mmCIF file of C-alpha atoms and ligand atoms in Angstrom:
data_model
loop_
_atom_site.group_PDB
_atom_site.id
_atom_site.type_symbol
_atom_site.label_atom_id
_atom_site.label_comp_id
_atom_site.label_asym_id
_atom_site.label_seq_id
_atom_site.Cartn_x
_atom_site.Cartn_y
_atom_site.Cartn_z
ATOM 1 C CA MET A 847 7.865 -9.093 0.413
ATOM 2 C CA GLU A 848 11.227 -9.568 -1.225
ATOM 3 C CA VAL A 849 12.244 -7.161 -4.184
ATOM 4 C CA VAL A 850 15.228 -8.570 -6.200
ATOM 5 C CA LYS A 851 16.915 -7.401 -9.493
ATOM 6 C CA GLU A 852 19.051 -10.650 -10.143
ATOM 7 C CA ILE A 853 17.825 -13.688 -12.142
ATOM 8 C CA SER A 854 20.267 -15.670 -9.456
ATOM 9 C CA GLU A 855 17.835 -14.214 -6.620
ATOM 10 C CA VAL A 856 14.702 -15.205 -8.227
ATOM 11 C CA ARG A 857 15.994 -19.008 -8.662
ATOM 12 C CA GLY A 858 17.275 -18.803 -4.893
ATOM 13 C CA PHE A 859 13.827 -17.883 -3.646
ATOM 14 C CA ILE A 860 12.171 -20.279 -5.827
ATOM 15 C CA ASN A 861 14.594 -23.236 -5.116
ATOM 16 C CA GLN A 862 13.537 -22.378 -1.255
ATOM 17 C CA SER A 863 9.982 -22.671 -1.725
ATOM 18 C CA GLU A 864 9.765 -26.297 -1.109
ATOM 19 C CA GLU A 865 7.882 -26.928 -4.141
ATOM 20 C CA GLN A 866 4.695 -24.896 -3.294
ATOM 21 C CA ALA A 867 2.286 -23.759 -5.972
ATOM 22 C CA VAL A 868 4.026 -20.447 -7.779
ATOM 23 C CA GLY A 869 1.386 -18.038 -9.283
ATOM 24 C CA PHE A 870 3.201 -15.474 -11.718
ATOM 25 C CA VAL A 871 2.102 -12.278 -12.664
ATOM 26 C CA PRO A 872 4.203 -10.695 -15.524
ATOM 27 C CA THR A 873 3.734 -6.920 -16.008
ATOM 28 C CA MET A 874 5.507 -3.712 -17.322
ATOM 29 C CA GLY A 875 4.694 -1.932 -14.085
ATOM 30 C CA TYR A 876 2.626 1.057 -13.568
ATOM 31 C CA LEU A 877 0.089 -0.920 -11.669
ATOM 32 C CA HIS A 878 -3.499 -0.320 -11.721
ATOM 33 C CA GLN A 879 -6.819 -2.448 -11.042
ATOM 34 C CA GLY A 880 -6.109 -4.692 -13.953
ATOM 35 C CA HIS A 881 -2.865 -5.923 -12.585
ATOM 36 C CA LEU A 882 -4.235 -6.313 -9.091
ATOM 37 C CA ALA A 883 -6.819 -8.529 -10.302
ATOM 38 C CA LEU A 884 -4.373 -10.830 -11.560
ATOM 39 C CA ILE A 885 -2.211 -10.685 -8.459
ATOM 40 C CA GLU A 886 -5.420 -11.225 -6.733
ATOM 41 C CA GLN A 887 -6.432 -14.471 -8.398
ATOM 42 C CA ALA A 888 -2.834 -15.643 -8.073
ATOM 43 C CA ARG A 889 -3.102 -15.227 -4.465
ATOM 44 C CA GLU A 890 -6.219 -17.177 -4.211
ATOM 45 C CA GLU A 891 -4.840 -20.093 -6.126
ATOM 46 C CA ASN A 892 -1.067 -20.407 -5.088
ATOM 47 C CA GLU A 893 1.159 -20.462 -2.193
ATOM 48 C CA LEU A 894 3.536 -18.232 -3.393
ATOM 49 C CA VAL A 895 2.676 -14.995 -5.575
ATOM 50 C CA VAL A 896 5.785 -13.766 -7.995
ATOM 51 C CA LEU A 897 5.338 -10.501 -10.036
ATOM 52 C CA SER A 898 7.630 -9.208 -12.604
ATOM 53 C CA ILE A 899 8.042 -5.644 -13.240
ATOM 54 C CA PHE A 900 10.006 -5.042 -16.654
ATOM 55 C CA VAL A 901 9.258 -2.623 -19.430
ATOM 56 C CA ASN A 902 10.425 -4.993 -22.099
ATOM 57 C CA PRO A 903 12.316 -3.111 -24.794
ATOM 58 C CA THR A 904 12.050 -5.747 -27.575
ATOM 59 C CA GLN A 905 8.395 -5.780 -27.661
ATOM 60 C CA PHE A 906 8.327 -1.700 -28.550
ATOM 61 C CA GLY A 907 8.751 -0.891 -32.326
ATOM 62 C CA PRO A 908 10.970 2.198 -32.938
ATOM 63 C CA ASP A 909 8.650 4.547 -33.268
ATOM 64 C CA GLU A 910 6.430 3.497 -30.001
ATOM 65 C CA ASP A 911 6.682 4.675 -26.538
ATOM 66 C CA TYR A 912 9.159 2.630 -24.742
ATOM 67 C CA GLU A 913 11.040 5.812 -23.545
ATOM 68 C CA GLU A 914 7.979 7.591 -22.242
ATOM 69 C CA TYR A 915 6.318 4.509 -20.889
ATOM 70 C CA PRO A 916 4.710 5.360 -17.158
ATOM 71 C CA ARG A 917 6.880 4.018 -14.494
ATOM 72 C CA ASP A 918 6.306 4.554 -10.695
ATOM 73 C CA LEU A 919 8.255 1.959 -9.020
ATOM 74 C CA GLU A 920 7.704 3.214 -5.575
ATOM 75 C CA ARG A 921 3.940 3.049 -6.073
ATOM 76 C CA ASP A 922 4.150 -0.340 -7.465
ATOM 77 C CA LEU A 923 5.757 -1.909 -4.892
ATOM 78 C CA GLU A 924 3.409 -0.321 -2.287
ATOM 79 C CA LEU A 925 0.501 -1.765 -4.376
ATOM 80 C CA ALA A 926 2.386 -5.085 -4.657
ATOM 81 C CA ARG A 927 2.868 -5.356 -0.997
ATOM 82 C CA ASN A 928 -0.769 -4.726 -0.395
ATOM 83 C CA GLY A 929 -1.860 -7.039 -2.967
ATOM 84 C CA GLY A 930 0.170 -10.041 -1.027
ATOM 85 C CA VAL A 931 2.768 -10.395 -3.494
ATOM 86 C CA ASP A 932 5.778 -12.667 -2.096
ATOM 87 C CA LEU A 933 8.386 -11.757 -4.413
ATOM 88 C CA VAL A 934 8.804 -8.930 -6.826
ATOM 89 C CA PHE A 935 11.409 -9.455 -9.824
ATOM 90 C CA MET A 936 12.392 -6.004 -11.282
ATOM 91 C CA PRO A 937 15.577 -6.743 -13.798
ATOM 92 C CA ASP A 938 17.704 -4.407 -15.481
ATOM 93 C CA ALA A 939 17.192 -4.551 -19.217
ATOM 94 C CA ASP A 940 20.778 -5.040 -19.901
ATOM 95 C CA LYS A 941 20.690 -8.040 -17.500
ATOM 96 C CA MET A 942 17.772 -9.530 -19.330
ATOM 97 C CA TYR A 943 19.387 -9.235 -22.604
ATOM 98 C CA LYS A 944 23.267 -9.835 -22.858
ATOM 99 C CA ASN A 945 24.939 -7.902 -25.948
ATOM 100 C CA ASN A 946 25.227 -11.259 -27.701
ATOM 101 C CA ALA A 947 21.824 -12.487 -26.955
ATOM 102 C CA ALA A 948 20.954 -14.487 -30.499
ATOM 103 C CA THR A 949 17.616 -16.159 -29.697
ATOM 104 C CA LYS A 950 14.172 -15.140 -30.242
ATOM 105 C CA VAL A 951 10.845 -16.912 -29.894
ATOM 106 C CA GLU A 952 8.265 -16.619 -32.618
ATOM 107 C CA VAL A 953 4.904 -17.935 -32.812
ATOM 108 C CA THR A 954 3.842 -18.161 -36.462
ATOM 109 C CA GLY A 955 0.171 -17.549 -37.748
ATOM 110 C CA LEU A 956 -1.558 -16.080 -34.909
ATOM 111 C CA THR A 957 1.112 -13.207 -34.602
ATOM 112 C CA GLY A 958 0.378 -11.950 -38.301
ATOM 113 C CA LYS A 959 -3.297 -10.829 -37.445
ATOM 114 C CA LEU A 960 -4.838 -7.832 -35.192
ATOM 115 C CA CYS A 961 -2.048 -6.291 -33.334
ATOM 116 C CA GLY A 962 0.718 -8.417 -34.718
ATOM 117 C CA ALA A 963 -0.132 -6.904 -38.252
ATOM 118 C CA SER A 964 0.076 -3.464 -36.870
ATOM 119 C CA ARG A 965 3.075 -3.717 -34.594
ATOM 120 C CA ALA A 966 6.036 -5.716 -36.473
ATOM 121 C CA GLY A 967 8.042 -7.820 -34.147
ATOM 122 C CA HIS A 968 5.846 -7.171 -31.276
ATOM 123 C CA PHE A 969 4.678 -10.700 -30.364
ATOM 124 C CA SER A 970 8.133 -11.978 -31.075
ATOM 125 C CA GLY A 971 9.475 -9.467 -28.225
ATOM 126 C CA VAL A 972 6.721 -10.663 -25.930
ATOM 127 C CA CYS A 973 7.360 -14.490 -26.708
ATOM 128 C CA THR A 974 11.132 -14.031 -25.939
ATOM 129 C CA VAL A 975 10.725 -12.309 -22.648
ATOM 130 C CA VAL A 976 7.739 -14.375 -21.457
ATOM 131 C CA SER A 977 9.851 -17.531 -22.424
ATOM 132 C CA LYS A 978 12.807 -16.238 -20.238
ATOM 133 C CA LEU A 979 10.656 -15.121 -17.497
ATOM 134 C CA PHE A 980 8.822 -18.577 -17.261
ATOM 135 C CA ASN A 981 12.471 -20.072 -17.237
ATOM 136 C CA ILE A 982 13.581 -18.073 -14.464
ATOM 137 C CA VAL A 983 10.378 -17.886 -12.089
ATOM 138 C CA ASN A 984 9.440 -21.705 -13.215
ATOM 139 C CA PRO A 985 5.755 -20.786 -11.978
ATOM 140 C CA THR A 986 2.885 -23.346 -11.640
ATOM 141 C CA ARG A 987 0.410 -20.969 -12.887
ATOM 142 C CA ALA A 988 0.828 -17.724 -15.025
ATOM 143 C CA TYR A 989 -1.907 -14.996 -15.120
ATOM 144 C CA PHE A 990 -2.710 -12.890 -17.996
ATOM 145 C CA GLY A 991 -5.323 -10.573 -18.872
ATOM 146 C CA GLN A 992 -8.390 -10.924 -21.397
ATOM 147 C CA LYS A 993 -7.708 -7.210 -22.504
ATOM 148 C CA ASP A 994 -4.876 -8.587 -24.497
ATOM 149 C CA TYR A 995 -6.750 -11.256 -26.006
ATOM 150 C CA GLN A 996 -4.205 -12.150 -28.630
ATOM 151 C CA GLN A 997 -1.371 -12.017 -26.352
ATOM 152 C CA VAL A 998 -3.127 -14.772 -24.202
ATOM 153 C CA LEU A 999 -3.843 -16.919 -27.282
ATOM 154 C CA VAL A 1000 -0.160 -16.575 -28.492
ATOM 155 C CA ILE A 1001 1.217 -17.599 -25.207
ATOM 156 C CA LYS A 1002 -0.875 -20.355 -24.981
ATOM 157 C CA ARG A 1003 0.306 -21.620 -28.326
ATOM 158 C CA MET A 1004 3.988 -21.210 -27.043
ATOM 159 C CA VAL A 1005 3.218 -22.994 -24.107
ATOM 160 C CA GLU A 1006 1.912 -26.146 -25.954
ATOM 161 C CA ASP A 1007 4.378 -25.837 -28.633
ATOM 162 C CA LEU A 1008 7.364 -25.591 -26.425
ATOM 163 C CA ASN A 1009 6.161 -27.772 -23.650
ATOM 164 C CA PHE A 1010 6.592 -25.203 -20.835
ATOM 165 C CA ASP A 1011 4.944 -27.173 -17.612
ATOM 166 C CA LEU A 1012 2.630 -24.440 -16.433
ATOM 167 C CA GLU A 1013 -1.053 -23.467 -16.809
ATOM 168 C CA ILE A 1014 -1.918 -20.101 -18.277
ATOM 169 C CA VAL A 1015 -4.932 -18.266 -16.785
ATOM 170 C CA THR A 1016 -7.049 -15.577 -18.330
ATOM 171 C CA VAL A 1017 -8.232 -13.003 -16.091
ATOM 172 C CA PRO A 1018 -11.332 -10.877 -17.539
ATOM 173 C CA ILE A 1019 -11.042 -7.370 -18.218
ATOM 174 C CA VAL A 1020 -11.167 -4.739 -15.472
ATOM 175 C CA ARG A 1021 -12.747 -1.620 -16.259
ATOM 176 C CA GLU A 1022 -13.166 2.199 -15.174
ATOM 177 C CA GLU A 1023 -16.849 2.768 -13.805
ATOM 178 C CA ASP A 1024 -17.728 4.432 -17.079
ATOM 179 C CA GLY A 1025 -16.409 1.252 -19.120
ATOM 180 C CA LEU A 1026 -13.137 2.284 -20.149
ATOM 181 C CA ALA A 1027 -10.807 -0.610 -20.424
ATOM 182 C CA ILE A 1028 -7.913 0.046 -17.516
ATOM 183 C CA SER A 1029 -4.458 0.689 -19.136
ATOM 184 C CA SER A 1030 -1.215 2.155 -18.272
ATOM 185 C CA ARG A 1031 -1.630 3.999 -21.377
ATOM 186 C CA ASN A 1032 -4.782 5.940 -20.229
ATOM 187 C CA LYS A 1033 -2.394 8.039 -18.422
ATOM 188 C CA TYR A 1034 -1.471 10.009 -21.672
ATOM 189 C CA LEU A 1035 -5.083 10.990 -22.522
ATOM 190 C CA ASN A 1036 -5.946 14.693 -21.790
ATOM 191 C CA GLN A 1037 -9.426 15.210 -20.517
ATOM 192 C CA ALA A 1038 -11.089 15.439 -24.102
ATOM 193 C CA GLU A 1039 -9.447 12.413 -25.121
ATOM 194 C CA ARG A 1040 -10.448 10.518 -21.855
ATOM 195 C CA GLU A 1041 -13.893 11.333 -22.769
ATOM 196 C CA ALA A 1042 -13.355 10.317 -26.597
ATOM 197 C CA ALA A 1043 -11.732 6.884 -25.494
ATOM 198 C CA LEU A 1044 -15.195 5.634 -24.300
ATOM 199 C CA VAL A 1045 -16.019 5.038 -28.137
ATOM 200 C CA LEU A 1046 -14.218 1.882 -27.674
ATOM 201 C CA PHE A 1047 -16.470 0.211 -24.962
ATOM 202 C CA ASP A 1048 -19.290 2.136 -26.170
ATOM 203 C CA SER A 1049 -19.096 0.593 -29.611
ATOM 204 C CA LEU A 1050 -18.385 -3.011 -28.360
ATOM 205 C CA GLN A 1051 -21.564 -2.587 -26.400
ATOM 206 C CA ARG A 1052 -23.602 -1.654 -29.687
ATOM 207 C CA ALA A 1053 -22.038 -4.723 -31.242
ATOM 208 C CA LYS A 1054 -23.423 -6.773 -28.389
ATOM 209 C CA GLU A 1055 -26.729 -5.273 -28.791
ATOM 210 C CA LEU A 1056 -26.713 -6.147 -32.447
ATOM 211 C CA ILE A 1057 -25.778 -9.877 -31.643
ATOM 212 C CA ASP A 1058 -28.303 -10.141 -28.748
ATOM 213 C CA ASN A 1059 -31.012 -8.525 -31.092
ATOM 214 C CA GLY A 1060 -30.396 -11.546 -33.501
ATOM 215 C CA GLU A 1061 -27.568 -9.745 -36.162
ATOM 216 C CA ARG A 1062 -25.385 -12.486 -37.611
ATOM 217 C CA ASN A 1063 -23.669 -10.663 -40.352
ATOM 218 C CA ALA A 1064 -20.117 -10.127 -39.233
ATOM 219 C CA LYS A 1065 -19.598 -7.482 -41.890
ATOM 220 C CA ALA A 1066 -23.004 -5.503 -41.113
ATOM 221 C CA ILE A 1067 -21.764 -5.321 -37.444
ATOM 222 C CA GLY A 1068 -18.184 -4.178 -38.289
ATOM 223 C CA GLU A 1069 -19.686 -1.475 -40.239
ATOM 224 C CA VAL A 1070 -21.596 -0.188 -37.394
ATOM 225 C CA LEU A 1071 -18.862 -0.318 -35.063
ATOM 226 C CA SER A 1072 -16.645 1.582 -37.411
ATOM 227 C CA ASN A 1073 -19.149 4.132 -38.340
ATOM 228 C CA LYS A 1074 -19.539 4.807 -34.516
ATOM 229 C CA ILE A 1075 -15.863 5.105 -33.676
ATOM 230 C CA GLU A 1076 -15.331 7.317 -36.994
ATOM 231 C CA ALA A 1077 -17.906 9.585 -35.829
ATOM 232 C CA GLU A 1078 -15.626 10.496 -33.068
ATOM 233 C CA PRO A 1079 -13.329 13.273 -33.965
ATOM 234 C CA LEU A 1080 -10.579 12.293 -31.733
ATOM 235 C CA ALA A 1081 -10.609 8.663 -32.633
ATOM 236 C CA GLU A 1082 -8.910 7.079 -35.763
ATOM 237 C CA ILE A 1083 -9.337 3.353 -36.316
ATOM 238 C CA ASP A 1084 -6.037 1.084 -36.354
ATOM 239 C CA TYR A 1085 -8.294 -2.093 -36.826
ATOM 240 C CA VAL A 1086 -11.918 -3.306 -36.085
ATOM 241 C CA SER A 1087 -12.079 -7.294 -36.217
ATOM 242 C CA ILE A 1088 -14.860 -9.819 -35.944
ATOM 243 C CA VAL A 1089 -12.739 -13.116 -35.614
ATOM 244 C CA ASP A 1090 -13.107 -16.697 -34.584
ATOM 245 C CA GLY A 1091 -11.943 -16.448 -30.934
ATOM 246 C CA ASN A 1092 -9.823 -19.520 -31.187
ATOM 247 C CA ASN A 1093 -7.909 -18.945 -34.095
ATOM 248 C CA LEU A 1094 -8.583 -15.100 -35.115
ATOM 249 C CA GLU A 1095 -9.409 -16.142 -38.713
ATOM 250 C CA LYS A 1096 -11.882 -13.867 -40.188
ATOM 251 C CA ILE A 1097 -15.571 -14.760 -40.033
ATOM 252 C CA ASP A 1098 -18.773 -14.125 -42.001
ATOM 253 C CA GLN A 1099 -21.466 -15.070 -39.795
ATOM 254 C CA ILE A 1100 -21.443 -14.751 -36.111
ATOM 255 C CA SER A 1101 -21.302 -18.386 -34.503
ATOM 256 C CA GLY A 1102 -19.606 -20.078 -31.703
ATOM 257 C CA ARG A 1103 -16.911 -18.170 -29.819
ATOM 258 C CA VAL A 1104 -16.584 -14.919 -31.528
ATOM 259 C CA LEU A 1105 -13.930 -11.969 -30.790
ATOM 260 C CA ILE A 1106 -14.977 -8.448 -31.613
ATOM 261 C CA ALA A 1107 -11.345 -6.643 -31.243
ATOM 262 C CA LEU A 1108 -10.513 -3.034 -31.479
ATOM 263 C CA ALA A 1109 -7.392 -0.946 -31.816
ATOM 264 C CA VAL A 1110 -8.242 2.739 -31.999
ATOM 265 C CA TYR A 1111 -5.776 5.816 -31.681
ATOM 266 C CA ILE A 1112 -7.174 8.540 -29.593
ATOM 267 C CA GLY A 1113 -4.961 11.278 -30.338
ATOM 268 C CA GLU A 1114 -1.350 9.955 -30.320
ATOM 269 C CA THR A 1115 -2.461 7.163 -27.937
ATOM 270 C CA ARG A 1116 -3.072 3.726 -29.125
ATOM 271 C CA LEU A 1117 -5.846 1.812 -27.079
ATOM 272 C CA ILE A 1118 -7.263 -1.841 -27.526
ATOM 273 C CA ASP A 1119 -10.262 -3.227 -26.084
ATOM 274 C CA ASN A 1120 -12.184 -6.420 -26.931
ATOM 275 C CA LEU A 1121 -15.518 -8.343 -26.428
ATOM 276 C CA VAL A 1122 -15.908 -12.293 -26.269
ATOM 277 C CA VAL A 1123 -19.333 -13.478 -27.448
ATOM 278 C CA GLU A 1124 -20.431 -17.068 -27.571
ATOM 279 C CA VAL A 1125 -23.348 -17.517 -29.808
HETATM 280 P P1 AMP B 2327 1.165 -4.878 -18.754
HETATM 281 O O1 AMP B 2327 1.827 -4.353 -17.512
HETATM 282 O O2 AMP B 2327 0.323 -3.736 -19.550
HETATM 283 O O3 AMP B 2327 2.249 -5.756 -20.030
HETATM 284 O O4 AMP B 2327 -0.042 -5.903 -18.453
HETATM 285 C C1 AMP B 2327 0.374 -6.896 -17.637
HETATM 286 C C2 AMP B 2327 -0.740 -7.968 -17.611
HETATM 287 O O5 AMP B 2327 -1.697 -7.390 -17.170
HETATM 288 C C3 AMP B 2327 -1.214 -8.341 -18.830
HETATM 289 O O6 AMP B 2327 -1.462 -9.845 -18.888
HETATM 290 C C4 AMP B 2327 -2.362 -7.429 -19.348
HETATM 291 O O7 AMP B 2327 -3.298 -8.307 -20.169
HETATM 292 C C5 AMP B 2327 -3.002 -7.312 -17.947
HETATM 293 N N1 AMP B 2327 -3.893 -6.341 -18.147
HETATM 294 C C6 AMP B 2327 -3.806 -5.112 -18.132
HETATM 295 N N2 AMP B 2327 -5.007 -4.356 -18.336
HETATM 296 C C7 AMP B 2327 -5.529 -5.417 -17.678
HETATM 297 C C8 AMP B 2327 -7.296 -5.013 -17.523
HETATM 298 N N3 AMP B 2327 -7.802 -3.700 -17.493
HETATM 299 N N4 AMP B 2327 -7.766 -5.983 -16.958
HETATM 300 C C9 AMP B 2327 -7.302 -7.089 -16.931
HETATM 301 N N5 AMP B 2327 -6.002 -7.373 -17.103
HETATM 302 C C10 AMP B 2327 -5.153 -6.355 -17.640
#
């Protein structure tokens, strides 16, 4: 496995790859089973696997956790090596963003909803860095987790609109045994918060039960979800949204591809989770 920091070194590696299929997994590091599922699928579907580890400053708001975001490079490299990664790209922020960088990539519409509504500028930061990474790595396929459902939709839209020549592959959410969606930010939770955090998965399961039992009223399901979360003293809702899974528009009736998405503060930590149902 090669580990490089320079953009030119990635280009050198890719240029020598003789047009083999390249699977690309962009991450912010502090790797866990969710990231490893992306790497595993990329490994199965491509000759070469490139992993990026970059805590991207431009996707964090001024009051968010950029400085504290967990980092453990040595462990990440060991996990990447064991996962069969061929190249790790871990650029320095000042190399990715020159002082005079004046270009941002902005997807409109979709990014005004859900996480985009609570995290101003977040998706612009994501789209800008992902475009740069796509231009540097020039992958055949890029792998993203369904845990960040809106992110996948936004990236797919960007790829279509800007004619990036690659396939976006979505990988299902990887969970802890008790159902909590795995996230680097779970590290912030103390024991009481870790237990409280289960309310995200449990409430999504409750919503699924209601739908399985024939409930089709989105507002009614949303109320059951919200009440269940509000009953947990350590939880505070950022949003509970039941929307069309294709365009994130609010819906009244459960039909077609439906996304139930949550963002909930557990103590100081903002967690997200979601469930897709096809009715
Ligand atoms: P991050 O390092 O948090 O930016 O995540 C990098 C990629 O891993 C993104 O595409 C995430 O959606 C994906 N990811 C993070 N957690 C999970 C998970 N529990 N299951 C599946 N994919 C995940």
